């Protein structure tokens, strides 16, 4: 594809949601209002996100797959010459899959919202915030300047805060405040590290800093800067013990807020580790890698045990909260893969990022639909004494929930398997200089975490999908639970791409690994594996 066309496509992917966000606040033209202004603005959200998704797919189709390590579609324009801050955009094999995933999930959320109008204030503000969130997230994966990365990183916080606070469920204000306070404090610390890297390195250009491999930074500078950046990114990842904002935010957020929070926003933290910390502060990354791996493994075990506690009978566990804690465990595998500092581990981390976005996004869609139908996500209320019998009451919904559960537990042949396996393979043979006995211990603990994951997911499937078959009330037998509405057409349209991509990535992992591996090799300066 022509370089100019690539530049325009990448610029459109980043800028169109921002323009669409501003346009959503304007009155709809009379001829486009349909049944009213609310429908018009919801249709506007679907249209803008569809155009952005089309541009992202076109960018991926025109991407030079023979050279995924090379930064492509670059735009480099001076912005603040006094500080050498530039509007520098580009994509490679690391960022391209995340761009497409973000565009896809946001479009599916807009489509879902069109048919399931969010309960709360005017949809006009909801759509504007959704598009602003998309623009900031896409920019985070596309910018190649440290200061622009920070601005894009911050840009997503306010929209997500309002989505939780204005359209969320119970205790939404408390959850929104915890979200904004944790992430803002982490961002302030991260900014100090980014400034230190840019000022000491002589440039804020991420490509140039990665090419220097930290040569312009002393060992002490690398340690201080990397620690600040890791802390800031770890809050967003989220890494134990900086994760405590996440369950509350997920439980209170509206369905599409939970989908985007889990499917996209968490990836910004781990992406920053791969894009910034590993190539720009390699000595510090090597120093902190064992500690990062230890925190990751604790997160895997802790998240799984928390899910088991929520899943047991009588715990009054919330299904959305359970999936949120499962994200702590799954993102622990991502952090473990990054901490190995090997191409195998980092590729596994990037694969697990995409798999988690697809699978957890699907699970939050399904739990949202279940709440719409039953009025609750409390496992004890759903299951009663013998199980919620979703297979009998809404068989397609029950089947999709079971599919999401087995994909989340890492069943071979589905996307969740490869990332976790590669992360553990990386821990089996970590980079030179790292303690192999320590990483073998981490690998064994992570493997035990996969067993715990299988345990709580199967408990959820048993309690929600199985149970007594529903009957018509008044027949004199059975539990008499009413049937639930099964999957609607618009829900099938929103969820089927996630199911298809979960299967495709599981059966053909080379499609994604072929993109990420050359780029990872280059970021790690060729690696040693």
Short mmCIF file of C-alpha atoms in Angstrom, two decimals:
data_model
loop_
_atom_site.label_atom_id
_atom_site.label_comp_id
_atom_site.label_asym_id
_atom_site.label_seq_id
_atom_site.Cartn_x
_atom_site.Cartn_y
_atom_site.Cartn_z
CA UNK A 1 0.00 0.00 0.00
CA UNK A 2 1.16 3.53 -0.75
CA UNK A 3 2.89 5.16 2.23
CA UNK A 4 0.72 8.28 2.03
CA UNK A 5 -2.43 6.17 2.11
CA UNK A 6 -1.10 4.35 5.18
CA UNK A 7 -0.39 7.66 6.88
CA UNK A 8 -3.89 8.91 6.16
CA UNK A 9 -5.47 5.69 7.41
CA UNK A 10 -3.55 5.78 10.70
CA UNK A 11 -4.34 9.47 11.18
CA UNK A 12 -8.02 8.73 10.48
CA UNK A 13 -8.05 5.89 13.01
CA UNK A 14 -6.79 8.24 15.73
CA UNK A 15 -8.58 11.47 14.80
CA UNK A 16 -12.02 10.35 13.56
CA UNK A 17 -13.28 9.21 16.99
CA UNK A 18 -12.22 12.57 18.44
CA UNK A 19 -14.09 14.47 15.73
CA UNK A 20 -17.04 12.10 16.13
CA UNK A 21 -17.08 12.77 19.86
CA UNK A 22 -17.41 16.51 19.27
CA UNK A 23 -20.05 15.97 16.57
CA UNK A 24 -22.11 13.79 18.92
CA UNK A 25 -22.74 16.84 21.11
CA UNK A 26 -24.21 18.83 18.21
CA UNK A 27 -27.93 18.71 17.33
CA UNK A 28 -28.77 16.00 14.80
CA UNK A 29 -29.86 17.29 11.36
CA UNK A 30 -33.66 16.94 11.01
CA UNK A 31 -33.41 14.41 8.20
CA UNK A 32 -31.18 12.10 10.24
CA UNK A 33 -33.09 12.00 13.51
CA UNK A 34 -35.07 8.85 12.73
CA UNK A 35 -37.43 8.20 15.63
CA UNK A 36 -35.80 10.96 17.67
CA UNK A 37 -32.51 12.62 18.66
CA UNK A 38 -31.58 9.78 21.03
CA UNK A 39 -31.72 7.23 18.24
CA UNK A 40 -29.82 9.60 15.97
CA UNK A 41 -26.88 9.98 18.34
CA UNK A 42 -26.72 6.24 19.03
CA UNK A 43 -26.68 5.63 15.27
CA UNK A 44 -23.95 8.26 15.00
CA UNK A 45 -21.84 6.24 17.45
CA UNK A 46 -22.30 3.06 15.41
CA UNK A 47 -21.42 4.88 12.17
CA UNK A 48 -18.25 6.54 13.46
CA UNK A 49 -16.92 3.39 15.14
CA UNK A 50 -17.73 1.36 11.99
CA UNK A 51 -15.72 3.80 9.85
CA UNK A 52 -12.82 3.65 12.31
CA UNK A 53 -12.93 -0.16 12.29
CA UNK A 54 -12.94 -0.18 8.49
CA UNK A 55 -9.92 2.14 8.46
CA UNK A 56 -8.11 -0.08 10.98
CA UNK A 57 -8.82 -3.20 8.91
CA UNK A 58 -7.63 -1.41 5.75
CA UNK A 59 -4.46 -0.37 7.59
CA UNK A 60 -3.89 -3.98 8.66
CA UNK A 61 -4.53 -5.23 5.13
CA UNK A 62 -2.02 -2.74 3.69
CA UNK A 63 0.55 -3.43 6.39
CA UNK A 64 3.82 -4.89 5.08
CA UNK A 65 3.58 -8.28 6.77
CA UNK A 66 7.00 -9.20 5.44
CA UNK A 67 8.63 -6.56 7.67
CA UNK A 68 6.49 -6.29 10.84
CA UNK A 69 9.46 -5.09 12.90
CA UNK A 70 9.69 -1.91 10.81
CA UNK A 71 7.64 1.04 11.99
CA UNK A 72 5.12 1.74 9.21
CA UNK A 73 2.59 4.46 8.31
CA UNK A 74 4.77 7.01 10.11
CA UNK A 75 3.82 10.65 10.43
CA UNK A 76 6.41 12.89 12.09
CA UNK A 77 5.51 16.56 12.53
CA UNK A 78 7.03 19.09 14.91
CA UNK A 79 4.67 20.25 17.68
CA UNK A 80 6.60 21.90 20.54
CA UNK A 81 10.12 22.59 19.18
CA UNK A 82 11.43 24.01 22.46
CA UNK A 83 10.92 20.62 24.13
CA UNK A 84 11.47 18.56 20.96
CA UNK A 85 7.97 17.09 21.29
CA UNK A 86 6.63 15.86 17.98
CA UNK A 87 3.39 14.45 16.61
CA UNK A 88 4.92 11.10 15.70
CA UNK A 89 2.60 8.25 14.74
CA UNK A 90 3.37 4.76 13.49
CA UNK A 91 2.52 1.07 13.84
CA UNK A 92 4.47 -2.16 13.89
CA UNK A 93 3.71 -5.78 14.72
CA UNK A 94 3.33 -5.00 18.43
CA UNK A 95 0.81 -2.17 18.14
CA UNK A 96 -1.21 -3.16 15.05
CA UNK A 97 -3.18 -6.03 16.70
CA UNK A 98 -4.07 -3.77 19.63
CA UNK A 99 -5.30 -1.05 17.27
CA UNK A 100 -7.58 -3.47 15.47
CA UNK A 101 -8.81 -5.01 18.76
CA UNK A 102 -9.66 -1.55 20.14
CA UNK A 103 -11.52 -0.53 17.00
CA UNK A 104 -13.44 -3.84 16.94
CA UNK A 105 -14.49 -3.81 20.60
CA UNK A 106 -15.58 -0.17 20.47
CA UNK A 107 -17.69 -0.81 17.38
CA UNK A 108 -19.32 -3.84 19.02
CA UNK A 109 -20.01 -1.76 22.13
CA UNK A 110 -21.61 1.00 20.03
CA UNK A 111 -23.72 -1.59 18.19
CA UNK A 112 -24.82 -3.17 21.47
CA UNK A 113 -25.66 0.25 22.92
CA UNK A 114 -27.81 1.14 19.90
CA UNK A 115 -30.20 -1.70 20.77
CA UNK A 116 -29.71 -1.52 24.56
CA UNK A 117 -29.94 2.16 25.39
CA UNK A 118 -27.94 2.81 28.57
CA UNK A 119 -30.03 3.66 31.60
CA UNK A 120 -29.04 7.07 32.89
CA UNK A 121 -28.54 10.56 31.48
CA UNK A 122 -28.82 11.50 27.81
CA UNK A 123 -27.28 9.08 25.30
CA UNK A 124 -25.65 12.10 23.64
CA UNK A 125 -23.07 12.40 26.41
CA UNK A 126 -22.66 8.60 26.55
CA UNK A 127 -21.75 8.38 22.85
CA UNK A 128 -19.45 11.40 23.06
CA UNK A 129 -17.56 9.84 25.98
CA UNK A 130 -17.40 6.45 24.27
CA UNK A 131 -15.80 8.00 21.16
CA UNK A 132 -13.41 10.12 23.25
CA UNK A 133 -12.36 6.96 25.09
CA UNK A 134 -11.75 5.20 21.77
CA UNK A 135 -9.65 8.07 20.44
CA UNK A 136 -7.42 8.14 23.52
CA UNK A 137 -6.95 4.39 23.52
CA UNK A 138 -6.10 4.21 19.83
CA UNK A 139 -3.69 7.13 20.20
CA UNK A 140 -1.91 5.33 23.07
CA UNK A 141 -1.09 2.45 20.70
CA UNK A 142 -0.17 4.68 17.74
CA UNK A 143 1.93 7.56 19.14
CA UNK A 144 5.72 7.34 19.17
CA UNK A 145 6.54 10.29 21.43
CA UNK A 146 6.75 9.84 25.21
CA UNK A 147 4.82 13.01 26.01
CA UNK A 148 2.10 12.22 23.50
CA UNK A 149 1.89 8.73 24.96
CA UNK A 150 1.34 10.24 28.39
CA UNK A 151 -1.34 12.61 27.10
CA UNK A 152 -3.15 9.78 25.30
CA UNK A 153 -2.78 7.58 28.37
CA UNK A 154 -4.45 10.28 30.47
CA UNK A 155 -7.09 11.05 27.87
CA UNK A 156 -8.99 7.83 28.59
CA UNK A 157 -9.36 8.41 32.33
CA UNK A 158 -12.03 11.11 32.32
CA UNK A 159 -14.39 9.35 29.86
CA UNK A 160 -14.19 6.10 31.80
CA UNK A 161 -14.73 7.95 35.08
CA UNK A 162 -17.97 9.48 33.79
CA UNK A 163 -19.15 6.26 32.15
CA UNK A 164 -18.89 4.54 35.53
CA UNK A 165 -20.16 7.46 37.61
CA UNK A 166 -23.17 8.44 35.48
CA UNK A 167 -24.26 5.17 33.85
CA UNK A 168 -23.00 2.59 36.34
CA UNK A 169 -24.84 0.48 38.88
CA UNK A 170 -24.76 0.32 42.66
CA UNK A 171 -21.92 2.20 44.41
CA UNK A 172 -20.89 3.70 41.10
CA UNK A 173 -19.64 6.96 42.62
CA UNK A 174 -17.28 5.19 45.01
CA UNK A 175 -16.00 2.89 42.24
CA UNK A 176 -15.47 5.83 39.88
CA UNK A 177 -13.51 7.77 42.49
CA UNK A 178 -11.29 4.78 43.28
CA UNK A 179 -10.64 4.31 39.58
CA UNK A 180 -9.68 7.93 38.94
CA UNK A 181 -7.58 8.33 42.10
CA UNK A 182 -5.55 5.16 41.60
CA UNK A 183 -4.90 5.78 37.91
CA UNK A 184 -4.13 9.49 38.31
CA UNK A 185 -1.65 8.85 41.10
CA UNK A 186 -0.01 6.15 39.00
CA UNK A 187 0.12 8.49 36.02
CA UNK A 188 1.86 11.23 38.01
CA UNK A 189 4.58 8.79 39.03
CA UNK A 190 4.87 7.52 35.46
CA UNK A 191 5.22 11.07 34.11
CA UNK A 192 8.28 11.64 36.28
CA UNK A 193 9.89 8.51 34.82
CA UNK A 194 9.03 9.48 31.25
CA UNK A 195 10.47 12.97 31.73
CA UNK A 196 13.65 11.52 33.19
CA UNK A 197 14.08 9.16 30.22
CA UNK A 198 13.36 11.89 27.67
CA UNK A 199 15.50 14.61 29.24
CA UNK A 200 18.48 12.37 30.01
CA UNK A 201 18.19 10.55 26.70
CA UNK A 202 18.10 13.82 24.75
CA UNK A 203 14.81 13.11 22.98
CA UNK A 204 11.23 12.06 23.63
CA UNK A 205 11.09 10.08 20.38
CA UNK A 206 10.30 6.49 21.28
CA UNK A 207 11.87 5.00 18.15
CA UNK A 208 15.17 6.81 18.72
CA UNK A 209 15.24 5.93 22.42
CA UNK A 210 14.54 2.26 21.66
CA UNK A 211 17.33 2.24 19.07
CA UNK A 212 19.77 3.68 21.64
CA UNK A 213 18.96 0.77 24.00
CA UNK A 214 19.51 2.95 27.04
CA UNK A 215 23.05 3.94 26.08
CA UNK A 216 22.37 7.59 26.93
CA UNK A 217 21.12 6.75 30.43
CA UNK A 218 23.26 5.80 33.40
CA UNK A 219 22.44 2.67 35.35
CA UNK A 220 21.06 4.71 38.26
CA UNK A 221 18.94 6.83 35.94
CA UNK A 222 17.53 3.71 34.33
CA UNK A 223 16.66 2.24 37.73
CA UNK A 224 14.86 5.36 38.94
CA UNK A 225 13.06 6.05 35.66
CA UNK A 226 12.02 2.44 35.07
CA UNK A 227 10.69 2.06 38.62
CA UNK A 228 8.49 5.15 38.22
CA UNK A 229 7.22 4.03 34.81
CA UNK A 230 6.57 0.46 35.97
CA UNK A 231 4.56 1.65 38.98
CA UNK A 232 2.41 3.89 36.80
CA UNK A 233 1.82 1.19 34.20
CA UNK A 234 1.27 -1.51 36.83
CA UNK A 235 -1.76 0.37 38.19
CA UNK A 236 -3.41 0.24 34.77
CA UNK A 237 -2.29 -3.36 34.02
CA UNK A 238 -3.40 -4.10 36.88
CA UNK A 239 -0.63 -5.78 38.86
CA UNK A 240 -1.10 -7.08 42.39
CA UNK A 241 -1.16 -5.28 44.86
CA UNK A 242 -2.14 -2.19 42.81
CA UNK A 243 -5.29 -3.87 41.50
CA UNK A 244 -7.85 -3.06 44.20
CA UNK A 245 -9.64 -0.41 42.12
CA UNK A 246 -10.48 -2.92 39.39
CA UNK A 247 -13.20 -5.17 40.94
CA UNK A 248 -15.22 -2.17 42.14
CA UNK A 249 -14.92 -0.43 38.77
CA UNK A 250 -16.01 -3.52 36.84
CA UNK A 251 -18.89 -4.30 39.18
CA UNK A 252 -20.28 -0.77 38.98
CA UNK A 253 -19.57 -0.03 35.30
CA UNK A 254 -22.22 -0.40 32.59
CA UNK A 255 -21.79 -3.40 30.31
CA UNK A 256 -19.90 -1.59 27.55
CA UNK A 257 -17.73 0.14 30.18
CA UNK A 258 -16.69 -3.24 31.57
CA UNK A 259 -16.01 -4.59 28.07
CA UNK A 260 -13.72 -1.68 27.17
CA UNK A 261 -12.07 -1.53 30.58
CA UNK A 262 -11.11 -5.21 30.48
CA UNK A 263 -10.68 -5.58 26.73
CA UNK A 264 -8.67 -2.46 25.98
CA UNK A 265 -7.69 -0.20 28.87
CA UNK A 266 -5.80 -2.87 30.83
CA UNK A 267 -3.69 -3.52 27.73
CA UNK A 268 -2.32 0.02 27.79
CA UNK A 269 -0.28 -0.82 30.89
CA UNK A 270 1.33 -3.98 29.54
CA UNK A 271 1.85 -2.37 26.11
CA UNK A 272 3.80 0.44 27.80
CA UNK A 273 6.06 -2.10 29.50
CA UNK A 274 6.92 -3.72 26.17
CA UNK A 275 7.19 -0.48 24.17
CA UNK A 276 8.98 1.70 26.72
CA UNK A 277 10.58 -0.15 29.63
CA UNK A 278 12.14 -3.16 27.87
CA UNK A 279 13.92 -1.36 24.99
CA UNK A 280 14.65 2.04 26.60
CA UNK A 281 15.83 0.92 30.06
CA UNK A 282 17.16 -2.61 29.42
CA UNK A 283 19.48 -2.69 32.46
CA UNK A 284 16.70 -1.68 34.81
CA UNK A 285 14.30 -4.13 33.15
CA UNK A 286 16.82 -6.88 33.87
CA UNK A 287 17.13 -5.76 37.51
CA UNK A 288 13.38 -5.56 38.13
CA UNK A 289 12.36 -8.63 36.11
CA UNK A 290 12.46 -11.14 39.02
CA UNK A 291 10.33 -8.85 41.20
CA UNK A 292 7.87 -8.22 38.38
CA UNK A 293 7.56 -11.97 37.86
CA UNK A 294 7.00 -12.54 41.58
CA UNK A 295 4.21 -9.95 41.72
CA UNK A 296 2.73 -11.47 38.56
CA UNK A 297 2.58 -14.96 40.03
CA UNK A 298 1.07 -13.68 43.28
CA UNK A 299 -1.58 -11.98 41.15
CA UNK A 300 -2.31 -15.23 39.31
CA UNK A 301 -2.83 -17.19 42.53
CA UNK A 302 -4.60 -14.38 44.37
CA UNK A 303 -7.01 -13.66 41.52
CA UNK A 304 -7.88 -17.34 41.17
CA UNK A 305 -8.44 -17.84 44.90
CA UNK A 306 -10.62 -14.73 45.03
CA UNK A 307 -12.70 -16.13 42.17
CA UNK A 308 -13.05 -19.48 43.90
CA UNK A 309 -14.26 -17.72 47.04
CA UNK A 310 -16.83 -15.73 45.05
CA UNK A 311 -18.03 -18.80 43.15
CA UNK A 312 -18.83 -20.96 46.19
CA UNK A 313 -22.41 -21.40 47.35
CA UNK A 314 -23.50 -18.92 49.98
CA UNK A 315 -20.76 -16.37 49.26
CA UNK A 316 -23.17 -13.97 47.53
CA UNK A 317 -20.53 -13.56 44.86
CA UNK A 318 -21.18 -11.15 42.02
CA UNK A 319 -20.52 -12.63 38.58
CA UNK A 320 -19.12 -9.34 37.21
CA UNK A 321 -16.81 -9.08 40.20
CA UNK A 322 -15.66 -12.65 39.65
CA UNK A 323 -14.71 -11.95 36.03
CA UNK A 324 -12.92 -8.79 37.18
CA UNK A 325 -10.79 -10.81 39.61
CA UNK A 326 -10.13 -13.33 36.84
CA UNK A 327 -8.59 -10.45 34.87
CA UNK A 328 -6.06 -9.96 37.68
CA UNK A 329 -5.00 -13.57 37.20
CA UNK A 330 -4.95 -13.49 33.41
CA UNK A 331 -2.98 -10.26 33.29
CA UNK A 332 -0.55 -11.91 35.71
CA UNK A 333 0.38 -14.29 32.88
CA UNK A 334 1.00 -11.27 30.63
CA UNK A 335 3.31 -9.71 33.22
CA UNK A 336 5.11 -13.03 33.77
CA UNK A 337 5.78 -13.35 30.05
CA UNK A 338 7.18 -9.81 29.91
CA UNK A 339 9.35 -10.45 32.98
CA UNK A 340 11.14 -13.37 31.30
CA UNK A 341 12.76 -10.87 28.88
CA UNK A 342 12.74 -13.53 26.17
CA UNK A 343 11.06 -13.38 22.76
CA UNK A 344 9.04 -16.47 23.71
CA UNK A 345 7.71 -14.91 26.90
CA UNK A 346 7.04 -11.45 25.46
CA UNK A 347 5.28 -12.94 22.42
CA UNK A 348 3.17 -14.98 24.82
CA UNK A 349 2.34 -11.81 26.75
CA UNK A 350 1.24 -9.98 23.62
CA UNK A 351 -0.82 -12.98 22.49
CA UNK A 352 -2.43 -13.24 25.93
CA UNK A 353 -3.27 -9.52 25.73
CA UNK A 354 -5.32 -10.05 22.59
CA UNK A 355 -6.88 -13.30 23.83
CA UNK A 356 -7.92 -11.70 27.10
CA UNK A 357 -9.51 -8.79 25.25
CA UNK A 358 -11.58 -11.12 23.09
CA UNK A 359 -12.62 -13.60 25.78
CA UNK A 360 -13.22 -11.25 28.69
CA UNK A 361 -15.00 -8.79 26.42
CA UNK A 362 -17.35 -11.62 25.44
CA UNK A 363 -17.87 -12.66 29.07
CA UNK A 364 -18.80 -9.14 30.16
CA UNK A 365 -21.25 -8.87 27.25
CA UNK A 366 -22.84 -12.15 28.34
CA UNK A 367 -23.04 -11.22 32.02
CA UNK A 368 -24.58 -7.87 31.05
CA UNK A 369 -27.22 -9.66 29.01
CA UNK A 370 -27.87 -12.04 31.89
CA UNK A 371 -28.36 -9.10 34.24
CA UNK A 372 -30.76 -7.43 31.79
CA UNK A 373 -32.88 -10.58 31.73
CA UNK A 374 -32.77 -11.65 35.37
CA UNK A 375 -32.15 -8.33 37.12
CA UNK A 376 -29.12 -9.57 39.06
CA UNK A 377 -25.58 -10.89 38.74
CA UNK A 378 -25.53 -12.35 42.25
CA UNK A 379 -24.54 -16.00 41.83
CA UNK A 380 -26.64 -17.22 44.77
CA UNK A 381 -29.75 -15.48 43.49
CA UNK A 382 -29.17 -16.73 39.95
CA UNK A 383 -28.43 -20.31 40.93
CA UNK A 384 -30.91 -20.80 43.75
CA UNK A 385 -30.61 -24.24 45.30
CA UNK A 386 -30.02 -26.35 42.20
CA UNK A 387 -28.54 -24.06 39.53
CA UNK A 388 -29.83 -21.37 37.20
CA UNK A 389 -30.50 -23.92 34.42
CA UNK A 390 -29.43 -21.53 31.67
CA UNK A 391 -29.03 -24.45 29.26
CA UNK A 392 -32.74 -25.11 29.51
CA UNK A 393 -34.07 -21.57 29.91
CA UNK A 394 -31.92 -19.84 27.27
CA UNK A 395 -29.79 -22.52 25.60
CA UNK A 396 -27.85 -20.28 23.22
CA UNK A 397 -26.99 -17.85 25.99
CA UNK A 398 -25.96 -20.76 28.20
CA UNK A 399 -23.85 -22.25 25.44
CA UNK A 400 -22.06 -18.96 24.82
CA UNK A 401 -21.36 -18.53 28.53
CA UNK A 402 -19.91 -22.03 28.71
CA UNK A 403 -17.80 -21.29 25.62
CA UNK A 404 -16.46 -18.11 27.21
CA UNK A 405 -15.67 -19.97 30.43
CA UNK A 406 -13.71 -22.78 28.77
CA UNK A 407 -11.89 -20.24 26.57
CA UNK A 408 -10.96 -18.27 29.69
CA UNK A 409 -9.59 -21.33 31.47
CA UNK A 410 -7.19 -21.91 28.57
CA UNK A 411 -8.68 -24.88 26.71
CA UNK A 412 -6.28 -25.96 23.90
CA UNK A 413 -7.61 -24.94 20.51
CA UNK A 414 -8.92 -21.59 21.78
CA UNK A 415 -7.10 -18.27 22.07
CA UNK A 416 -6.63 -18.36 25.84
CA UNK A 417 -4.29 -21.36 25.64
CA UNK A 418 -1.35 -20.01 23.65
CA UNK A 419 -0.51 -16.86 25.58
CA UNK A 420 -0.40 -18.58 28.95
CA UNK A 421 1.56 -21.53 27.59
CA UNK A 422 4.17 -19.30 25.92
CA UNK A 423 4.51 -17.18 29.06
CA UNK A 424 5.28 -20.33 31.05
CA UNK A 425 7.67 -21.55 28.34
CA UNK A 426 9.48 -18.24 28.64
CA UNK A 427 9.72 -18.72 32.41
CA UNK A 428 11.15 -22.20 31.84
CA UNK A 429 14.19 -20.66 30.11
CA UNK A 430 14.44 -16.96 31.06
CA UNK A 431 16.93 -14.46 29.68
CA UNK A 432 20.61 -14.77 30.56
CA UNK A 433 21.43 -13.42 33.99
CA UNK A 434 18.01 -14.17 35.48
CA UNK A 435 17.74 -16.90 38.12
CA UNK A 436 16.41 -19.99 36.39
CA UNK A 437 15.43 -21.76 39.66
CA UNK A 438 13.36 -18.72 40.65
CA UNK A 439 11.61 -18.59 37.28
CA UNK A 440 11.01 -22.35 37.34
CA UNK A 441 9.26 -21.80 40.67
CA UNK A 442 7.21 -19.00 39.11
CA UNK A 443 6.32 -21.30 36.22
CA UNK A 444 5.15 -24.04 38.58
CA UNK A 445 3.00 -21.57 40.55
CA UNK A 446 1.55 -20.17 37.33
CA UNK A 447 0.73 -23.73 36.24
CA UNK A 448 -1.08 -24.27 39.53
CA UNK A 449 -2.96 -21.05 38.81
CA UNK A 450 -4.29 -22.55 35.59
CA UNK A 451 -5.78 -25.41 37.62
CA UNK A 452 -7.46 -22.93 39.96
CA UNK A 453 -8.80 -21.05 36.95
CA UNK A 454 -10.33 -24.24 35.59
CA UNK A 455 -11.86 -24.95 38.99
CA UNK A 456 -13.70 -21.65 39.43
CA UNK A 457 -14.80 -21.41 35.81
CA UNK A 458 -16.29 -24.91 35.94
CA UNK A 459 -18.05 -24.05 39.20
CA UNK A 460 -19.57 -21.00 37.49
CA UNK A 461 -20.72 -23.09 34.52
CA UNK A 462 -22.25 -25.70 36.83
CA UNK A 463 -24.11 -23.14 38.94
CA UNK A 464 -25.30 -20.86 36.13
CA UNK A 465 -25.78 -23.16 33.15
CA UNK A 466 -26.93 -26.37 34.80
CA UNK A 467 -29.82 -27.16 37.14
CA UNK A 468 -33.47 -28.19 37.01
CA UNK A 469 -35.21 -27.71 33.67
CA UNK A 470 -37.73 -24.86 33.62
CA UNK A 471 -41.42 -25.73 33.53
CA UNK A 472 -44.63 -23.85 33.14
CA UNK A 473 -45.85 -22.62 36.52
CA UNK A 474 -48.87 -24.50 37.87
CA UNK A 475 -48.04 -27.90 36.43
CA UNK A 476 -47.23 -29.23 39.86
CA UNK A 477 -43.68 -30.37 39.26
CA UNK A 478 -40.25 -28.85 39.13
CA UNK A 479 -38.91 -25.48 40.19
CA UNK A 480 -41.25 -23.34 38.10
CA UNK A 481 -38.61 -20.84 37.01
CA UNK A 482 -39.70 -18.76 34.04
CA UNK A 483 -37.86 -19.08 30.75
CA UNK A 484 -35.42 -16.31 29.80
CA UNK A 485 -35.22 -14.55 26.46
CA UNK A 486 -32.48 -16.19 24.45
CA UNK A 487 -29.86 -14.41 22.34
CA UNK A 488 -31.33 -11.61 20.23
CA UNK A 489 -30.20 -10.84 16.71
CA UNK A 490 -28.26 -7.71 17.63
CA UNK A 491 -26.57 -9.57 20.48
CA UNK A 492 -25.53 -12.33 18.12
CA UNK A 493 -24.09 -9.70 15.75
CA UNK A 494 -22.12 -8.10 18.59
CA UNK A 495 -20.80 -11.34 20.06
CA UNK A 496 -20.17 -13.64 17.10
CA UNK A 497 -16.98 -11.80 15.94
CA UNK A 498 -15.46 -12.37 19.38
CA UNK A 499 -16.36 -16.07 19.28
CA UNK A 500 -14.99 -16.46 15.76
CA UNK A 501 -11.72 -14.67 16.53
CA UNK A 502 -11.26 -16.68 19.74
CA UNK A 503 -11.49 -19.89 17.72
CA UNK A 504 -9.38 -18.54 14.85
CA UNK A 505 -6.58 -17.35 17.14
CA UNK A 506 -6.64 -20.68 18.94
CA UNK A 507 -6.41 -22.74 15.76
CA UNK A 508 -4.05 -20.43 13.85
CA UNK A 509 -1.79 -18.66 16.38
CA UNK A 510 0.84 -18.02 13.71
CA UNK A 511 -1.35 -15.27 12.26
CA UNK A 512 -0.70 -13.16 15.34
CA UNK A 513 2.72 -14.47 16.36
CA UNK A 514 4.02 -13.85 12.86
CA UNK A 515 3.29 -10.16 13.40
CA UNK A 516 4.63 -9.80 16.93
CA UNK A 517 7.76 -11.99 16.88
CA UNK A 518 10.00 -9.93 14.54
CA UNK A 519 8.99 -6.73 16.32
CA UNK A 520 9.69 -8.29 19.72
CA UNK A 521 13.06 -9.57 18.54
CA UNK A 522 13.99 -6.04 17.54
CA UNK A 523 12.70 -4.46 20.76
CA UNK A 524 14.79 -6.92 22.75
CA UNK A 525 17.82 -6.17 20.55
CA UNK A 526 17.70 -9.63 18.98
CA UNK A 527 17.19 -11.46 22.25
CA UNK A 528 19.15 -14.55 23.19
CA UNK A 529 16.62 -17.22 22.35
#
